[in-house]
Amino acid sequence: MKNVVYKRSRYSKQQRTDLPLIKSLIVVLLLTAGLIQSCNHEKGYLPKAKQLVPQKAFGFKVGEVKLLDSPFKESQDAEAKYLLSLNLDRLLAPFQNESGIKTEASPYPGWETNFLPGVALSFYLSGTSRLYALTGEGIYLKNIRYILDHLRKCQLNNGGYLLGSRDGKEVFSKLEEEGYYPEFDNWIKGHGEPYYVMEKLFSGLIDVYKICNIPLALTIAVDLADWLQKHMSHISDEDLQKIMFTEYGGLNWVLADLYAITGNAEYLAMSKRWHDNGVLVPLTKGIDILTGIHANSQFPKVSGLAYRYRYTADSSEWKGAVFFWESVVNHRSYVTGGNSSNELFSPKDSLSHTLNPNTEENCNEYNMLKLTSLLFQMEPRVEFADYMERTLYNHILSAQNIKDGRVCYYLPLMPAVQKIYQSLYDIFSCCVCSAMDSYTRHSEYIYAHSDSVLYLNLFIASSLTWREKGISVRQETRFPFEDNSVLTFKCKRKTRLCLKVRHPYWLSEPMRLWINGEEHPLIPTDGYYSIHRTWATGDRVEIHLPMNTRIERMPDDENKIALFYGPVLLAGTFDEETAVALSEAHDAPAVIPGEVPVCQWLEAADEPMYFRLNVPSSVDINLKP
Ligand SMILES: [Zn+2]
């Protein structure tokens, strides 16, 4: 049973890298001696395997939802600018080096050289595919084709094998000959985590195939899977379980996905062999073994469980995935929606002593959002959508510097500790690389659908083109800077449809909704307001979302409180001198609200969502999102 710390922490590894200068202040306050923390691009893609469990909801195809102006659009644009600035030959160099093809380019430094060579290119493929579908700009497609052509040359030079891992071939040969050997787990020697990087490559190739409809991407993925099948045939189940002690990403997921795409049952059988008994068996039995284990290693394998269930109908897989999600979100997550302290899961409902500079690895929330989407598609529960909103606003956006696209490795929640954004070109940590995909995905969480239902989950300015139904919806809003959102419909023909508008948990007064100027009575059921109607061009839905100041408390210390405005966590800011002093003291000012009701704690400042604290405190505190 892996209920102890069994993963080497990447924290120590990260410390060895040269961290960039501290640039920005994390927003924390203490209250009452406690904390406040503060083209139809899928045309042609038809899955060949039979799905045994039907989905209740579907995500829209990438590109059918586009962001309009908002912080999310700025965030996506910042990531796009970064991706376009990367040198393709340098991204390809680890693959060419490993396959013996001469290249003049040197791999990027940091993890691209030392720990996880080739991972950047894998996430680059995912992010670039999305940006192509979202923008239609040919440069993205040109870059993808260039990469695929070179990857194919590397693969053909190596009999189907393809990886950027340093000495990957050597590691795999040794495993085939000797079985599991103790040094396998010692990735500091430079062998990296070969199965982890392989899974990321599969993910990138599958994204290119599904989103951009490029057959070469699938050809490469299938040839690699066939190589992997031969490789796995030399390894016993017992040794495979030991190998899974090391992070292997979501090989169970991508192999199940390849089964879905191709109908080749061998890939489903391989997916089932990548089933980490130490973690997944207890979860499928409802046993919580998460305390102290490496958080990010678990999300992709649990996503594999959630996804494979569609094709196995094994209900224990579904129950295990949901149990994991609930154990993380309801018992081990901070107010930001993020989780992990020094990369490890905290004890259940015991978070108040886990705050340090190394909370919330950014990869975790990227992976948790992917898992949450998979769960929502099978069971469209409002808590999944609530989680998406909380995490997108309070972790994902917070962990990125919108001005230049740099991201944090950790989002530190310790009082008076500053955020550290990583360099864009020197480190290439797992979090810099996962951000290449993560920050191009914002639009995918806003809406979902079934044949007769349109779910509105997030109040983010966007345009939806539902080609299958001939319906377009434009959502115009400045939320959360304003408390309303307006939907305008365009329909090729009048269409009967249930619009399900999420009932947010943070409303300060009942939500109100008008259709074409006439107020519509609202009764929430299962977290949504259902509006059954025959929709026509020009229909206008206006939604009023009253919000106010509110607090959330630490589960194990009610004096540690986070201050929110609606869904948005507010961060305390100080003048520079105070910030430096607090940082050096690892402390934050106490605030004594006395009997003042929470809704009166804030006084509006000059900008929307900016406030001054209106109750006594030891220093002046301003608050912002
Ligand atoms: Zn990471």
PDB file of C-alpha atoms and ligand atoms in Angstrom, residues 10 111 196 296 343 361-364 408-409 429-432 434, ligand 1:
ATOM      1  CA  ARG A  10      10.079  17.538  -7.515  1.00  0.00           C
ATOM      2  CA  TRP A 111      14.218  20.033 -17.736  1.00  0.00           C
ATOM      3  CA  TYR A 196       5.569   9.729 -18.321  1.00  0.00           C
ATOM      4  CA  ASN A 296       0.342  15.019  -9.650  1.00  0.00           C
ATOM      5  CA  GLU A 343       3.660  18.203  -4.097  1.00  0.00           C
ATOM      6  CA  GLU A 361       1.786  22.598  -8.107  1.00  0.00           C
ATOM      7  CA  ASN A 362       0.351  24.189 -11.232  1.00  0.00           C
ATOM      8  CA  CYS A 363       0.239  20.877 -13.182  1.00  0.00           C
ATOM      9  CA  ASN A 364      -2.181  19.516 -10.575  1.00  0.00           C
ATOM     10  CA  CYS A 408       4.265  29.622 -11.404  1.00  0.00           C
ATOM     11  CA  TYR A 409       5.414  26.145 -10.544  1.00  0.00           C
ATOM     12  CA  SER A 429       9.729  22.542 -15.798  1.00  0.00           C
ATOM     13  CA  CYS A 430       6.704  20.249 -15.973  1.00  0.00           C
ATOM     14  CA  CYS A 431       4.500  23.232 -15.060  1.00  0.00           C
ATOM     15  CA  VAL A 432       5.923  25.540 -17.757  1.00  0.00           C
ATOM     16  CA  SER A 434       1.749  21.739 -19.085  1.00  0.00           C
TER      17      SER A 434
HETATM   18 ZN    ZN B   1       4.306  20.596 -12.685  1.00  0.00          ZN
END
